[in-house]
PDB file of C-alpha atoms in Angstrom:
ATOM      1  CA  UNK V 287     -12.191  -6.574  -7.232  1.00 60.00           C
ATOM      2  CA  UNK V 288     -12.820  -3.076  -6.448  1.00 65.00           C
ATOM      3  CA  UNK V 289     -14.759  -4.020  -2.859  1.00 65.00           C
ATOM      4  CA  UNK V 290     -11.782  -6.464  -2.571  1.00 59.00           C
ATOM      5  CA  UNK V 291      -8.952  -4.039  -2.906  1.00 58.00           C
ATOM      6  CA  UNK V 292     -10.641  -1.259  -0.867  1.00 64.00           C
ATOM      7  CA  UNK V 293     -11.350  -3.520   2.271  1.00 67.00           C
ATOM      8  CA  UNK V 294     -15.468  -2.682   2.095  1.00 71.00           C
ATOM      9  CA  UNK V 295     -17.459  -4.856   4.569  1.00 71.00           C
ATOM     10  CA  UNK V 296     -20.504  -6.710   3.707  1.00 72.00           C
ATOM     11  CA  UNK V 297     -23.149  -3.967   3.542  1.00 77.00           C
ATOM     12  CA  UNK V 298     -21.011  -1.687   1.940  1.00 78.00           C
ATOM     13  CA  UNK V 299     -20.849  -4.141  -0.963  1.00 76.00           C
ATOM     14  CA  UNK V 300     -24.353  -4.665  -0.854  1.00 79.00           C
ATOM     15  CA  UNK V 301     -25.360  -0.902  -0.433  1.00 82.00           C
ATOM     16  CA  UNK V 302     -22.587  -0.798  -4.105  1.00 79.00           C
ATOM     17  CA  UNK V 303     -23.890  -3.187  -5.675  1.00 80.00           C
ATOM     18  CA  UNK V 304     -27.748  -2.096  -5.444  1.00 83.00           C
ATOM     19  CA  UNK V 305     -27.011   1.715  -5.658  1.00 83.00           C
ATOM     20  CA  UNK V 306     -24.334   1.643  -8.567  1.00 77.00           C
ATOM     21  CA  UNK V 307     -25.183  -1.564 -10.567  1.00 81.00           C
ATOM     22  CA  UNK V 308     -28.705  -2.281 -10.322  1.00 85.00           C
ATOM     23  CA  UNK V 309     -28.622  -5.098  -8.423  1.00 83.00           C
ATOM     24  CA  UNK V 310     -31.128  -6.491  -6.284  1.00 87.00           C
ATOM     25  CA  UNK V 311     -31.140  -6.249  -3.017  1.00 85.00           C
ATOM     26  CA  UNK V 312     -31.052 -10.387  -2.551  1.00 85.00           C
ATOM     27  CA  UNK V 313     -28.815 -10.668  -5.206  1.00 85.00           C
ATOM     28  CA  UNK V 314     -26.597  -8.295  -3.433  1.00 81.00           C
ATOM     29  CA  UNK V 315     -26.412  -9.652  -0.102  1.00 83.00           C
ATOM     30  CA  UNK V 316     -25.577 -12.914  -1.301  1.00 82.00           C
ATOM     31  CA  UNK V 317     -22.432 -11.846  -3.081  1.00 79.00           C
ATOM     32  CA  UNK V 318     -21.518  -9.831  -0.148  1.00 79.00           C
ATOM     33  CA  UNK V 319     -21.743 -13.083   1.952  1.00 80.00           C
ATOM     34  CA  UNK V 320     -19.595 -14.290  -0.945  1.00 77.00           C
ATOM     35  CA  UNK V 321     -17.193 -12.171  -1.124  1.00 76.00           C
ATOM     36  CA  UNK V 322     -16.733 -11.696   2.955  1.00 73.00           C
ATOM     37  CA  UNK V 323     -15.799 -15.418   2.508  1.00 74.00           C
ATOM     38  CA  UNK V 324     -12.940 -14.706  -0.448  1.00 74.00           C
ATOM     39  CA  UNK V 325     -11.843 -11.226   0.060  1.00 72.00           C
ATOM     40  CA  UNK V 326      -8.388 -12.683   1.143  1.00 74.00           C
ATOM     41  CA  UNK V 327      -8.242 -15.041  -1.513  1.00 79.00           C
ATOM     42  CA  UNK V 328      -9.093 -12.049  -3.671  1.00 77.00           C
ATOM     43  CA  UNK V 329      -6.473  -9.597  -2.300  1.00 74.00           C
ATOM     44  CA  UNK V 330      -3.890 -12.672  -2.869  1.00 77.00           C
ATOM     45  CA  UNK V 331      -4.374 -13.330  -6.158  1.00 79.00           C
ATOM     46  CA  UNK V 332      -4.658  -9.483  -7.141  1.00 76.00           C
ATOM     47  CA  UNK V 333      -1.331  -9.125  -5.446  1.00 72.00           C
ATOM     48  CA  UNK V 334       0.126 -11.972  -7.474  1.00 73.00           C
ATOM     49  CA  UNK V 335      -1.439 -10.383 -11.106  1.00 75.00           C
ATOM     50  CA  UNK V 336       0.528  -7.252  -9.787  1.00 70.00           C
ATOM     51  CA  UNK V 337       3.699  -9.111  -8.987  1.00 65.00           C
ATOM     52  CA  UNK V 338       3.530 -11.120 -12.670  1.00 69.00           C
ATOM     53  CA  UNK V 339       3.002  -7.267 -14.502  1.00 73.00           C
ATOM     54  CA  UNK V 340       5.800  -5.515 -12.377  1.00 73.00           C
ATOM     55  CA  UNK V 341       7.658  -8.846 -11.405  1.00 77.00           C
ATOM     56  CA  UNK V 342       8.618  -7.600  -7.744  1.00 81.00           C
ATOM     57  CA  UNK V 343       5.931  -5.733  -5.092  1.00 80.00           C
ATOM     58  CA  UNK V 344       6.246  -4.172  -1.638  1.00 84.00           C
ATOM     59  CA  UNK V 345       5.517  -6.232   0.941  1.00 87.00           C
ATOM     60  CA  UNK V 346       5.799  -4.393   4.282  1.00 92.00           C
ATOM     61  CA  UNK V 347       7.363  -1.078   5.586  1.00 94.00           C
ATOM     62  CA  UNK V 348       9.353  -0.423   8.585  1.00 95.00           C
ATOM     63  CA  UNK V 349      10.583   2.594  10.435  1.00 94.00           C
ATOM     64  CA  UNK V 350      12.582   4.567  12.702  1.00 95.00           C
ATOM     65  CA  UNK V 351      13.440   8.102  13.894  1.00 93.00           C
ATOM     66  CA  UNK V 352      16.933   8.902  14.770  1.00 90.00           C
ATOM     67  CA  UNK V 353      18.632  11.675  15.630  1.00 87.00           C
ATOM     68  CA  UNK V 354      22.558  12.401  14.537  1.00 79.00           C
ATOM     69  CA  UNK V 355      24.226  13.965  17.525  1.00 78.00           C
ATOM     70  CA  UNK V 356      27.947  14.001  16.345  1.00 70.00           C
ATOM     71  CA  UNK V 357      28.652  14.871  12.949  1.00 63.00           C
ATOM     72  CA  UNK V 358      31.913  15.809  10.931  1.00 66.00           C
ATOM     73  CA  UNK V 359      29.572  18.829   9.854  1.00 64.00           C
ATOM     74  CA  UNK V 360      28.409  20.734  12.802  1.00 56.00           C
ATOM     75  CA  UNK V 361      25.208  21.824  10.707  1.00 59.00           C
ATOM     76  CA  UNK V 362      24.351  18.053  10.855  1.00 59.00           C
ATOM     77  CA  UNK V 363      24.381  18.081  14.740  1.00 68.00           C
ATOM     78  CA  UNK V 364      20.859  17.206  16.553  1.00 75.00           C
ATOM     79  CA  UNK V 365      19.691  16.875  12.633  1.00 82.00           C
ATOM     80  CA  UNK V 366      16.092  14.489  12.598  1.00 88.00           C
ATOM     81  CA  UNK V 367      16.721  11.247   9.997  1.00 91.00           C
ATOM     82  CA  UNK V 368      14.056   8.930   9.223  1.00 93.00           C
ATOM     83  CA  UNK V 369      15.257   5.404   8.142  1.00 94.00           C
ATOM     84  CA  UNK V 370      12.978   3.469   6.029  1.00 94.00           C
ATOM     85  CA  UNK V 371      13.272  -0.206   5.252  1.00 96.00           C
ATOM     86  CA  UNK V 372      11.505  -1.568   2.381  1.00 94.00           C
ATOM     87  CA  UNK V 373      10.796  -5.188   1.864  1.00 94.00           C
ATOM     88  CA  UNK V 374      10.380  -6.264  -1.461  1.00 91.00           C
ATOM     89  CA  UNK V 375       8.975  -9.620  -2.708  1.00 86.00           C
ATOM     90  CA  UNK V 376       9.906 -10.875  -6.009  1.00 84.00           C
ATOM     91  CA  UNK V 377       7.678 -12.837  -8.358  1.00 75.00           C
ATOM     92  CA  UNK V 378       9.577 -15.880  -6.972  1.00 80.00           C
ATOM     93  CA  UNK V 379       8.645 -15.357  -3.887  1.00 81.00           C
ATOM     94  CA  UNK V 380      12.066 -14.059  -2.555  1.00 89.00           C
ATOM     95  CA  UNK V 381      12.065 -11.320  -0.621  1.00 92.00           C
ATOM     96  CA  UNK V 382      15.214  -8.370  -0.140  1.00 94.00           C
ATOM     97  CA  UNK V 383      15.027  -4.813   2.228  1.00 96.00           C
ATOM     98  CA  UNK V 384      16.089  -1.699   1.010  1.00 95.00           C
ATOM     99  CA  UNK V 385      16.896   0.479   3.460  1.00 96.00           C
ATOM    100  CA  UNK V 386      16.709   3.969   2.521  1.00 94.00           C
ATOM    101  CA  UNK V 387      17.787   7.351   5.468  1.00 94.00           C
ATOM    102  CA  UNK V 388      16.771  10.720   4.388  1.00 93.00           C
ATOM    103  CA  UNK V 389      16.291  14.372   6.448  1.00 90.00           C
ATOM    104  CA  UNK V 390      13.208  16.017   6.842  1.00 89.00           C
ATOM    105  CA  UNK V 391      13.195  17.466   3.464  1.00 92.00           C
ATOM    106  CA  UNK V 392      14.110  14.472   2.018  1.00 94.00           C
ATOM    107  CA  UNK V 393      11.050  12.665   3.456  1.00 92.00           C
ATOM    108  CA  UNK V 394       8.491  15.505   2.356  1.00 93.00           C
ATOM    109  CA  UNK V 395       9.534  15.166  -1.513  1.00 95.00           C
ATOM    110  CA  UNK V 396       9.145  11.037  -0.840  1.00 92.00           C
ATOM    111  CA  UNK V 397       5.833  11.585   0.480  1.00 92.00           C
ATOM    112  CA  UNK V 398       4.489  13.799  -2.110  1.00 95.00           C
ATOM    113  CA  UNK V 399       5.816  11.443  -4.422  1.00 94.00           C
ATOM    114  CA  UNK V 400       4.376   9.036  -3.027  1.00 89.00           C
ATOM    115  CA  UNK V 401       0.705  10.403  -2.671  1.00 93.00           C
ATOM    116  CA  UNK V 402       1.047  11.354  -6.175  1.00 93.00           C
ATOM    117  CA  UNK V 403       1.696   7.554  -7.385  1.00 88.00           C
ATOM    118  CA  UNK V 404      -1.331   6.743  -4.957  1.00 85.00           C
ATOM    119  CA  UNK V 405      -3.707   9.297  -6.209  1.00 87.00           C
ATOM    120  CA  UNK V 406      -2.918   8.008  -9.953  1.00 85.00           C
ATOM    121  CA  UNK V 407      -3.394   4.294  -9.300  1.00 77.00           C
ATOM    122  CA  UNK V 408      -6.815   4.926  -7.970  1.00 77.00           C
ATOM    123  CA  UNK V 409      -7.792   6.418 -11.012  1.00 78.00           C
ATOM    124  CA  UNK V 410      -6.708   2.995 -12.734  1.00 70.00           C
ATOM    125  CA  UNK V 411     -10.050   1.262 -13.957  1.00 63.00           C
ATOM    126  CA  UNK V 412      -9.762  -2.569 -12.615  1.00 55.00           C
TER     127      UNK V 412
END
């Protein structure tokens, strides 16, 4: 799972599984070839055993840059927005956008949030 979820190429699996399990070398490049054969069938069903625990996942991202240039506030003239759609898929297979707009400052908290959630799910034992 782990070589599945972090996108490693053949060798890299091999050069894993002989360095940090003991494996032999043999042994190891056949489940690489393995593996290079399933890794999308793997991702898949990973993805669905996330979407059955949280019932709904992100699915893609989309953005945009725009820039307000008439405002009823004249300190929101010229002022950077960054407009985010989410698509979410639900455990049915439906899927909705969100579509969130925020300001610069807006977007560094989200990001920082963000890299926070990212840098505690890697430390998740699969």
């Amino acid at each position: 799972r782990t070589a599945a979820a972090a996108g490693m190429k053949g060798a890299e699996v091999a050069d894993l599984l002989v360095k940090e399990h003991g494996v032999s070398k043999e042994q190891a490049q056949n489940a690489a070839k393995v593996l290079g054969g399933r890794t999308a069938d793997m991702r898949q069903a990973m993805t669905d055993n996330a979407a059955r625990i949280s019932g709904a996942y992100l699915q893609d991202v989309d953005w945009k840059v725009k820039v307000v240039l008439a405002s009823s506030q004249s300190s929101a003239m010229r002022q950077p927005l960054l407009e985010l759609a989410l698509y979410i898929t639900d455990a049915n297979g439906s899927t909705r956008e969100h579509v969130l707009e925020m300001d610069g400052e807006e977007a560094d908290r989200m990001i920082a949030a963000l890299t926070a959630m990212r840098e505690a799910t890697q430390r998740i034992p699969y």
